[in-house]
Short mmCIF file of C-alpha atoms and ligand atoms in Angstrom, two decimals:
data_model
loop_
_atom_site.label_atom_id
_atom_site.label_comp_id
_atom_site.label_asym_id
_atom_site.label_seq_id
_atom_site.Cartn_x
_atom_site.Cartn_y
_atom_site.Cartn_z
CA MET A 12 76.49 -37.56 -103.94
CA SER A 13 76.31 -41.09 -105.21
CA VAL A 14 72.89 -42.66 -105.52
CA SER A 15 73.59 -46.30 -106.06
CA CYS A 16 70.26 -47.89 -106.71
CA ASP A 17 68.84 -50.99 -108.24
CA GLN A 18 65.76 -49.06 -109.28
CA PRO A 19 65.91 -45.83 -111.25
CA GLY A 20 64.70 -42.66 -109.58
CA LEU A 21 65.61 -43.61 -106.04
CA MET A 22 67.05 -40.78 -103.97
CA SER A 23 69.69 -41.45 -101.36
CA ILE A 24 68.86 -40.59 -97.78
CA GLU A 25 71.75 -38.10 -97.68
CA VAL A 26 70.46 -36.18 -100.70
CA ALA A 27 66.93 -36.14 -99.30
CA LYS A 28 68.14 -34.83 -95.95
CA ALA A 29 70.30 -32.17 -97.55
CA GLN A 30 67.40 -30.94 -99.71
CA ILE A 31 65.08 -30.84 -96.73
CA SER A 32 67.62 -29.01 -94.63
CA GLN A 33 67.83 -26.30 -97.32
CA LEU A 34 64.11 -25.75 -97.31
CA VAL A 35 63.20 -25.65 -93.63
CA ASN A 36 63.47 -22.61 -91.38
CA SER A 37 63.93 -22.54 -87.64
CA VAL A 38 61.34 -20.95 -85.40
CA THR A 39 62.41 -17.48 -84.29
CA GLN A 40 59.96 -16.76 -81.48
CA THR A 41 61.33 -17.35 -78.00
CA GLU A 42 59.97 -17.50 -74.48
CA GLN A 43 61.53 -17.27 -71.06
CA ILE A 44 60.82 -20.25 -68.81
CA GLN A 45 61.93 -21.67 -65.47
CA LEU A 46 65.14 -23.64 -65.88
CA GLU A 47 63.65 -26.42 -63.77
CA ARG A 48 60.94 -26.89 -66.40
CA ALA A 49 63.27 -26.65 -69.38
CA LEU A 50 64.23 -30.28 -69.95
CA GLY A 51 64.33 -30.99 -73.69
CA ARG A 52 63.76 -27.36 -74.67
CA VAL A 53 66.18 -25.62 -77.03
CA LEU A 54 68.23 -22.68 -75.79
CA ALA A 55 67.67 -19.44 -77.67
CA GLU A 56 70.53 -17.62 -75.93
CA ASP A 57 74.18 -18.17 -75.16
CA ILE A 58 74.68 -18.47 -71.44
CA TYR A 59 77.78 -16.99 -69.79
CA SER A 60 78.59 -17.53 -66.15
CA THR A 61 78.32 -14.41 -64.00
CA ILE A 62 80.28 -16.09 -61.21
CA ASP A 63 83.21 -18.40 -60.61
CA VAL A 64 82.17 -21.95 -59.75
CA PRO A 65 83.20 -22.82 -57.13
CA GLY A 66 83.06 -19.27 -55.87
CA TYR A 67 85.87 -19.68 -53.34
CA ASP A 68 88.80 -22.02 -52.69
CA ASN A 69 87.46 -24.98 -50.74
CA SER A 70 88.36 -28.40 -49.46
CA ALA A 71 87.84 -31.60 -51.44
CA MET A 72 88.15 -33.69 -48.25
CA ASP A 73 87.26 -33.83 -44.59
CA GLY A 74 90.60 -33.10 -42.91
CA TYR A 75 92.88 -30.22 -41.98
CA ALA A 76 93.94 -27.01 -43.71
CA PHE A 77 97.38 -25.47 -43.15
CA ARG A 78 100.38 -23.87 -44.83
CA LEU A 79 102.60 -26.67 -46.16
CA GLN A 80 105.82 -24.88 -45.23
CA ASP A 81 104.70 -24.81 -41.55
CA LEU A 82 104.17 -28.56 -41.54
CA ILE A 83 107.58 -29.16 -43.11
CA GLU A 84 109.29 -26.96 -40.49
CA LEU A 85 107.31 -27.89 -37.36
CA SER A 86 105.83 -31.37 -38.09
CA THR A 87 103.09 -30.71 -35.47
CA LEU A 88 100.46 -28.01 -35.91
CA THR A 89 98.01 -26.43 -33.48
CA MET A 90 94.35 -26.66 -34.34
CA VAL A 91 92.79 -23.23 -33.84
CA GLY A 92 89.28 -23.66 -35.21
CA LYS A 93 86.91 -25.29 -37.66
CA SER A 94 85.66 -24.50 -41.13
CA PHE A 95 82.36 -26.08 -42.22
CA ALA A 96 80.60 -25.85 -45.55
CA GLY A 97 78.51 -22.72 -45.10
CA SER A 98 80.32 -21.54 -41.93
CA PRO A 99 83.92 -20.72 -42.70
CA TYR A 100 86.80 -20.02 -40.32
CA LEU A 101 87.25 -16.32 -40.90
CA LYS A 102 90.59 -15.53 -39.26
CA HIS A 103 93.95 -15.60 -40.99
CA LEU A 104 96.09 -18.63 -40.05
CA SER A 105 99.31 -17.75 -38.27
CA LYS A 106 102.49 -19.76 -38.41
CA GLY A 107 102.07 -23.27 -36.98
CA GLU A 108 98.29 -23.22 -37.01
CA CYS A 109 95.84 -25.54 -38.74
CA VAL A 110 92.07 -25.67 -39.03
CA ARG A 111 89.77 -28.67 -39.00
CA ILE A 112 87.98 -28.47 -42.36
CA MET A 113 85.05 -30.30 -43.97
CA THR A 114 84.42 -31.08 -47.63
CA GLY A 115 83.21 -27.98 -49.46
CA ALA A 116 84.21 -25.63 -46.63
CA ALA A 117 86.13 -22.46 -47.47
CA VAL A 118 89.88 -22.73 -47.08
CA PRO A 119 91.09 -20.18 -44.50
CA ASP A 120 93.42 -17.37 -45.52
CA GLY A 121 97.00 -18.30 -44.86
CA SER A 122 96.56 -22.00 -45.68
CA ASP A 123 97.53 -23.59 -48.97
CA THR A 124 97.11 -27.34 -48.49
CA ILE A 125 94.56 -29.86 -47.19
CA MET A 126 95.31 -33.24 -45.68
CA MET A 127 92.52 -35.78 -45.28
CA GLN A 128 91.68 -36.79 -41.73
CA GLU A 129 92.65 -40.43 -42.35
CA ASN A 130 96.31 -39.26 -42.46
CA ALA A 131 96.09 -37.14 -39.33
CA ILE A 132 96.94 -37.93 -35.71
CA ALA A 133 95.22 -35.48 -33.38
CA LYS A 134 96.13 -35.30 -29.68
CA GLY A 135 94.08 -32.54 -28.10
CA ASP A 136 94.71 -29.52 -30.29
CA GLN A 137 98.05 -30.87 -31.53
CA VAL A 138 97.89 -32.43 -34.99
CA SER A 139 100.58 -34.31 -36.86
CA PHE A 140 100.35 -36.29 -40.09
CA THR A 141 101.49 -39.67 -41.33
CA LYS A 142 102.39 -38.20 -44.76
CA ILE A 143 103.60 -34.91 -46.15
CA PRO A 144 101.26 -33.89 -48.93
CA LYS A 145 102.08 -31.82 -52.00
CA LYS A 146 101.34 -28.13 -51.88
CA GLY A 147 97.74 -27.50 -52.93
CA ASN A 148 96.69 -31.06 -52.09
CA ASP A 149 92.88 -31.55 -52.08
CA LEU A 150 92.22 -27.88 -52.69
CA ARG A 151 89.40 -27.02 -55.09
CA LEU A 152 90.26 -23.65 -56.49
CA ALA A 153 87.75 -20.88 -57.17
CA GLY A 154 86.63 -21.06 -60.80
CA GLU A 155 88.22 -24.44 -61.51
CA ASN A 156 84.85 -25.81 -62.60
CA ILE A 157 83.56 -22.71 -64.43
CA LYS A 158 85.29 -19.36 -64.83
CA LYS A 159 83.34 -16.13 -64.44
CA ASN A 160 82.33 -14.75 -67.87
CA SER A 161 82.98 -18.05 -69.63
CA LEU A 162 80.52 -19.45 -72.18
CA VAL A 163 78.67 -22.36 -70.59
CA SER A 164 75.84 -23.26 -72.99
CA THR A 165 75.21 -22.13 -76.53
CA ILE A 166 72.19 -21.26 -78.65
CA GLY A 167 70.71 -24.39 -80.16
CA LYS A 168 71.56 -26.66 -77.25
CA LYS A 169 68.76 -29.01 -76.33
CA LEU A 170 68.77 -28.93 -72.56
CA THR A 171 69.55 -32.19 -70.81
CA ALA A 172 69.31 -33.01 -67.11
CA SER A 173 73.04 -32.33 -66.77
CA ASP A 174 72.63 -28.93 -68.48
CA ILE A 175 69.93 -28.08 -65.97
CA GLY A 176 72.27 -29.06 -63.13
CA LEU A 177 75.12 -27.09 -64.65
CA LEU A 178 73.10 -23.92 -65.28
CA SER A 179 71.54 -24.13 -61.82
CA SER A 180 75.05 -24.16 -60.35
CA LEU A 181 75.49 -20.71 -61.90
CA GLY A 182 72.37 -19.46 -60.19
CA CYS A 183 70.46 -19.33 -63.46
CA ASP A 184 66.72 -19.75 -62.83
CA LEU A 185 65.19 -18.50 -66.08
CA VAL A 186 66.27 -19.46 -69.56
CA ARG A 187 65.24 -18.16 -72.95
CA VAL A 188 64.21 -21.01 -75.22
CA TYR A 189 62.62 -21.27 -78.64
CA ARG A 190 58.89 -21.71 -78.56
CA LYS A 191 57.74 -25.27 -79.10
CA LEU A 192 57.34 -26.42 -82.66
CA LYS A 193 53.68 -26.90 -83.60
CA VAL A 194 53.14 -30.12 -85.48
CA ALA A 195 49.81 -31.28 -86.93
CA VAL A 196 49.36 -35.01 -87.39
CA PHE A 197 46.81 -37.20 -89.11
CA SER A 198 46.52 -40.64 -90.62
CA THR A 199 44.82 -41.31 -93.90
CA GLY A 200 42.96 -44.40 -95.02
CA ASP A 201 39.39 -45.70 -95.24
CA GLU A 202 40.59 -48.90 -93.59
CA LEU A 203 41.63 -47.23 -90.35
CA MET A 204 39.90 -47.54 -86.99
CA ARG A 205 40.87 -45.72 -83.84
CA ALA A 206 42.26 -47.73 -80.95
CA GLY A 207 39.27 -48.27 -78.66
CA ASP A 208 36.81 -48.66 -81.56
CA ASP A 209 35.05 -52.02 -81.82
CA TYR A 210 37.01 -54.28 -84.09
CA GLN A 211 35.60 -54.49 -87.61
CA ALA A 212 36.47 -57.02 -90.28
CA HIS A 213 38.68 -55.69 -93.10
CA LYS A 214 39.75 -52.70 -91.08
CA ILE A 215 42.95 -52.06 -89.13
CA TYR A 216 43.74 -50.03 -86.10
CA ASP A 217 45.64 -46.81 -86.72
CA GLY A 218 49.11 -47.43 -85.37
CA ASN A 219 50.96 -44.63 -87.12
CA ARG A 220 49.39 -41.54 -85.62
CA PRO A 221 49.82 -42.62 -81.98
CA ALA A 222 53.42 -43.65 -82.74
CA ILE A 223 54.18 -40.34 -84.46
CA ILE A 224 52.52 -38.41 -81.63
CA ALA A 225 54.68 -40.32 -79.16
CA LEU A 226 57.83 -39.47 -81.12
CA LEU A 227 56.80 -35.81 -81.28
CA THR A 228 56.08 -35.83 -77.56
CA LYS A 229 59.62 -37.02 -76.92
CA MET A 230 60.78 -34.12 -79.05
CA HIS A 231 58.77 -31.66 -76.93
CA CYS A 232 56.62 -30.51 -79.84
CA GLU A 233 53.17 -29.03 -79.44
CA ILE A 234 50.94 -31.56 -81.15
CA ILE A 235 47.73 -30.85 -83.01
CA ASP A 236 45.97 -34.15 -83.58
CA PHE A 237 43.60 -34.28 -86.56
CA GLY A 238 42.83 -37.97 -86.10
CA ILE A 239 42.01 -40.21 -89.03
CA VAL A 240 41.05 -38.74 -92.38
CA ALA A 241 39.21 -40.81 -94.98
CA ASP A 242 40.48 -41.34 -98.52
CA ASP A 243 38.27 -38.54 -99.75
CA LYS A 244 39.61 -35.58 -101.67
CA ASP A 245 37.31 -32.93 -100.19
CA GLU A 246 37.86 -34.15 -96.66
CA LEU A 247 41.61 -34.28 -97.18
CA ARG A 248 41.69 -30.79 -98.68
CA LYS A 249 39.73 -29.41 -95.73
CA ILE A 250 41.96 -31.02 -93.11
CA VAL A 251 45.24 -30.18 -94.88
CA LEU A 252 44.18 -26.53 -95.02
CA GLN A 253 43.19 -26.50 -91.34
CA ALA A 254 46.40 -28.22 -90.32
CA ASP A 255 48.53 -25.89 -92.40
CA ALA A 256 46.88 -22.83 -90.89
CA GLN A 257 47.74 -23.94 -87.34
CA ALA A 258 51.06 -25.72 -87.54
CA ASP A 259 54.71 -25.23 -88.46
CA CYS A 260 54.79 -28.75 -89.80
CA VAL A 261 52.15 -31.20 -90.97
CA ILE A 262 52.88 -34.91 -90.79
CA THR A 263 50.61 -37.49 -92.32
CA SER A 264 50.91 -41.17 -93.06
CA GLY A 265 49.54 -43.20 -95.94
CA GLY A 266 48.26 -42.24 -99.35
CA VAL A 267 51.56 -41.11 -100.84
CA SER A 268 52.14 -44.18 -102.92
CA VAL A 269 50.77 -44.92 -106.37
CA GLY A 270 47.56 -46.72 -105.38
CA GLU A 271 44.15 -45.67 -106.63
CA ALA A 272 43.11 -44.30 -103.24
CA ASP A 273 46.32 -42.35 -102.74
CA PHE A 274 44.70 -38.93 -102.92
CA VAL A 275 47.10 -37.20 -100.58
CA LYS A 276 49.42 -36.65 -103.53
CA GLU A 277 46.79 -34.96 -105.63
CA ILE A 278 45.59 -32.66 -102.89
CA LEU A 279 49.12 -31.68 -101.94
CA ALA A 280 50.08 -30.92 -105.50
CA GLU A 281 47.04 -28.65 -105.60
CA LEU A 282 47.71 -26.91 -102.27
CA GLY A 283 51.47 -26.69 -102.05
CA GLN A 284 54.88 -27.28 -103.54
CA ILE A 285 55.34 -30.91 -102.73
CA ASP A 286 57.82 -33.40 -104.16
CA PHE A 287 57.23 -37.10 -104.15
CA TRP A 288 60.36 -38.99 -103.53
CA LYS A 289 61.34 -42.60 -103.52
CA ILE A 290 64.03 -42.81 -100.93
CA ALA A 291 66.66 -45.50 -101.32
CA ILE A 292 66.06 -46.92 -97.88
CA LYS A 293 64.36 -50.04 -96.68
CA PRO A 294 61.87 -49.99 -95.20
CA GLY A 295 60.74 -46.58 -96.27
CA LYS A 296 60.68 -45.55 -99.90
CA PRO A 297 57.75 -43.21 -100.62
CA LEU A 298 57.98 -39.82 -98.98
CA ALA A 299 56.09 -36.68 -99.86
CA PHE A 300 57.92 -33.59 -98.77
CA GLY A 301 57.56 -29.91 -99.40
CA ARG A 302 55.90 -26.63 -98.51
CA LEU A 303 52.28 -25.87 -97.88
CA PRO A 304 51.35 -22.18 -97.79
CA ASN A 305 52.26 -21.88 -94.11
CA SER A 306 54.04 -25.07 -93.10
CA ILE A 307 56.41 -27.84 -94.00
CA PHE A 308 54.78 -31.10 -95.04
CA PHE A 309 55.92 -34.67 -94.51
CA GLY A 310 53.79 -37.39 -96.03
CA LEU A 311 55.11 -40.59 -94.53
CA PRO A 312 54.44 -44.01 -96.01
CA GLY A 313 51.44 -45.93 -94.72
CA ASN A 314 53.26 -49.08 -93.73
CA PRO A 315 53.94 -48.65 -90.01
CA VAL A 316 57.60 -49.69 -90.00
CA SER A 317 58.31 -47.50 -93.04
CA ALA A 318 56.56 -44.53 -91.46
CA PHE A 319 58.58 -44.97 -88.27
CA VAL A 320 61.90 -45.42 -90.07
CA ILE A 321 61.36 -42.41 -92.32
CA PHE A 322 60.36 -40.34 -89.33
CA ASN A 323 63.45 -41.42 -87.38
CA GLN A 324 65.93 -41.19 -90.20
CA ILE A 325 64.67 -38.19 -92.16
CA ALA A 326 62.01 -36.16 -90.37
CA THR A 327 63.70 -36.09 -86.95
CA ASP A 328 66.68 -33.98 -87.99
CA ALA A 329 64.42 -31.64 -89.96
CA LEU A 330 62.15 -31.17 -86.95
CA LYS A 331 65.18 -30.51 -84.77
CA GLN A 332 66.37 -27.90 -87.22
CA MET A 333 62.92 -26.30 -87.26
CA ALA A 334 62.87 -26.29 -83.45
CA GLY A 335 66.14 -24.34 -83.44
CA GLU A 336 68.26 -27.24 -82.24
CA THR A 337 71.81 -27.66 -83.46
CA VAL A 338 71.66 -30.98 -85.26
CA THR A 339 74.45 -33.36 -84.39
CA PHE A 340 75.40 -36.60 -86.05
CA ALA A 341 73.49 -39.79 -85.38
CA HIS A 342 74.98 -41.99 -82.71
CA ILE A 343 76.38 -44.81 -84.82
CA LEU A 344 78.53 -47.57 -83.37
CA PRO A 345 80.23 -50.59 -84.91
CA ALA A 346 79.00 -53.99 -83.73
CA VAL A 347 79.65 -57.60 -84.67
CA SER A 348 76.73 -59.26 -86.39
CA VAL A 349 75.92 -62.48 -84.55
CA GLY A 350 74.02 -64.04 -87.42
CA GLU A 351 73.60 -63.69 -91.16
CA LEU A 352 71.59 -60.68 -92.33
CA LYS A 353 69.73 -60.73 -95.62
CA LYS A 354 70.24 -57.61 -97.71
CA GLN A 355 70.09 -56.65 -101.38
CA PRO A 356 72.42 -53.92 -102.65
CA GLY A 357 70.63 -50.78 -103.85
CA ARG A 358 68.98 -49.36 -100.76
CA ALA A 359 70.21 -48.62 -97.27
CA ASP A 360 68.57 -51.01 -94.80
CA TYR A 361 67.42 -50.04 -91.36
CA GLN A 362 66.84 -53.44 -89.84
CA ARG A 363 65.68 -53.73 -86.28
CA GLY A 364 68.14 -55.44 -83.98
CA LYS A 365 69.13 -56.17 -80.45
CA CYS A 366 72.60 -55.27 -79.34
CA TYR A 367 74.45 -56.41 -76.26
CA ILE A 368 77.97 -57.00 -74.98
CA ASN A 369 79.00 -60.57 -75.79
CA GLN A 370 81.20 -62.85 -73.73
CA SER A 371 84.35 -61.44 -75.36
CA GLY A 372 83.31 -57.97 -74.26
CA GLN A 373 82.47 -56.91 -77.81
CA LEU A 374 79.38 -55.01 -78.85
CA ALA A 375 77.34 -57.58 -80.77
CA VAL A 376 74.02 -57.33 -82.57
CA GLU A 377 71.42 -59.78 -83.74
CA SER A 378 68.40 -59.31 -85.96
CA SER A 379 65.04 -59.08 -84.25
CA GLY A 380 63.47 -61.38 -86.85
CA ALA A 381 61.07 -60.67 -89.71
CA GLN A 382 61.90 -57.30 -91.26
CA GLY A 383 58.85 -56.61 -93.45
CA SER A 384 57.58 -53.04 -93.62
CA GLY A 385 54.31 -54.08 -92.00
CA VAL A 386 55.93 -56.08 -89.20
CA PHE A 387 55.91 -53.45 -86.49
CA SER A 388 56.38 -56.13 -83.84
CA SER A 389 60.02 -56.23 -84.98
CA PHE A 390 60.52 -53.13 -82.83
CA ALA A 391 59.26 -54.85 -79.70
CA ASN A 392 62.45 -56.65 -78.74
CA SER A 393 64.84 -54.27 -80.43
CA ASN A 394 67.09 -51.62 -79.02
CA CYS A 395 68.80 -50.44 -82.19
CA TYR A 396 68.71 -50.11 -85.94
CA ILE A 397 71.21 -52.19 -87.85
CA VAL A 398 72.22 -49.73 -90.55
CA LEU A 399 73.37 -51.56 -93.68
CA GLU A 400 74.90 -49.31 -96.31
CA THR A 401 73.33 -48.94 -99.76
CA ASP A 402 75.90 -50.98 -101.67
CA ARG A 403 76.12 -53.77 -99.16
CA GLY A 404 74.78 -57.25 -99.86
CA HIS A 405 74.18 -60.13 -97.44
CA VAL A 406 76.05 -59.89 -94.17
CA GLN A 407 77.79 -63.00 -92.88
CA ALA A 408 77.96 -63.81 -89.18
CA GLY A 409 81.03 -62.17 -87.67
CA GLU A 410 81.06 -59.16 -90.02
CA THR A 411 81.04 -55.71 -88.52
CA VAL A 412 77.93 -53.62 -89.06
CA GLN A 413 76.88 -50.16 -87.97
CA ILE A 414 74.19 -49.82 -85.36
CA GLN A 415 72.18 -46.83 -84.21
CA LEU A 416 70.92 -47.08 -80.64
CA PHE A 417 67.28 -46.18 -80.14
CA ASP A 418 67.73 -44.15 -77.00
CA PHE A 419 70.21 -42.31 -74.87
CA THR A 420 68.30 -41.70 -71.71
CA LEU A 421 71.06 -41.30 -69.11
CA LEU A 422 71.11 -37.53 -69.26
P1 AMP B 525 49.07 -46.58 -98.21
O1 AMP B 525 50.40 -45.91 -98.37
O2 AMP B 525 48.01 -45.64 -97.76
O3 AMP B 525 48.72 -47.35 -99.43
O4 AMP B 525 49.27 -47.64 -97.04
C1 AMP B 525 50.20 -48.68 -97.13
C2 AMP B 525 49.89 -49.76 -96.12
O5 AMP B 525 49.98 -49.23 -94.81
C3 AMP B 525 48.50 -50.32 -96.22
O6 AMP B 525 48.57 -51.71 -95.93
C4 AMP B 525 47.74 -49.57 -95.17
O7 AMP B 525 46.60 -50.27 -94.70
C5 AMP B 525 48.77 -49.45 -94.10
N1 AMP B 525 48.52 -48.27 -93.28
C6 AMP B 525 48.27 -47.03 -93.73
N2 AMP B 525 48.08 -46.18 -92.71
C7 AMP B 525 48.21 -46.91 -91.58
C8 AMP B 525 48.12 -46.60 -90.20
N3 AMP B 525 47.85 -45.36 -89.79
N4 AMP B 525 48.32 -47.57 -89.29
C9 AMP B 525 48.58 -48.82 -89.71
N5 AMP B 525 48.70 -49.18 -90.98
C10 AMP B 525 48.50 -48.25 -91.93
MG1 MG B 526 46.02 -45.60 -97.79
#
């Protein structure tokens, strides 16, 4: 894979992701849970339908059911009964008969066509129609939605609201899912205060850990929060060992750069097989990744935007893989850049942007302003990343760029 970089030793995001994917294992333990509580959980079984859905031929309209040939021959039919959803008409239709039928009601034996009531003229029990429908009109056939024994959902599927609706329609109430991934999180840095602490000069509030915990919550992980850990080797060693003993994955932020207080590197090298990478993305760059005795380790950069971007662009897919989820491609769309975007070739940029449909009906995107790795406020009015490829330079207004939407919440 090409690593086009302005600085030696930078690793492309694709290479980093491929190496990580090779090293991580998926959880194997499963549990059976109520389908209704399974939103966001990952299926650990293939699910086949044990029934046809719908289970019987039924009407797509409120109207009348009859045999088309009778209508063609007689033009007026005699209404002999009613079929409601849940209370069908159980007799066989004889020649010249029709049945009043409601949406979802079973189609009586002997009928093959439905006509909606808007096209019917009923006088007493005599019914004629303003149109001759086609045979099979407005019939919903048994199994047309899902066939008995067909594969409906596969192992590795992260269950959405629509999956829950679909599986419920098969009568499925319990599903086997992978157990939740256990992820330990802590922030490092002597300068960090917890939100809620009294403000102190020369200190900063820890933004990374709450943000990472929020991202992990969205991913339905079980989170073990180790708080803030000082830049102290013994303290770090103690917490890393505790975290490793309890979690499948340990995620930290800060201390993985080349500063004098960046002890995380040293401790990790001592405790595990950790690589220190400079990823060719902006913001981002330093990432510690590897194996501790029991878990996978991600050491994210300290700068809040970098930590978030690396989590989104690199750690997310790895965590999905560990959770047993089938990893799909990122949702990338082309959009027209409204303004100029500053960019140096050499690293892939993940700028924060706001996309919308412009007056010509095109998907357009504009930068959300200052893009520094410490400027977390750039996320506030953004709804997407503007993904600028490694080799790309400045973008002129009107050029097409790739965007990655932050969220797909419909289902
Ligand atoms: P480091 O990689 O530890 O040198 O941190 C890089 C920059 O990110 C420094 O300006 C840190 O103060 C800042 N930083 C580190 N951790 C956090 C955090 N949890 N929340 C906010 N900023 C942080
Ligand atoms: Mg630090």
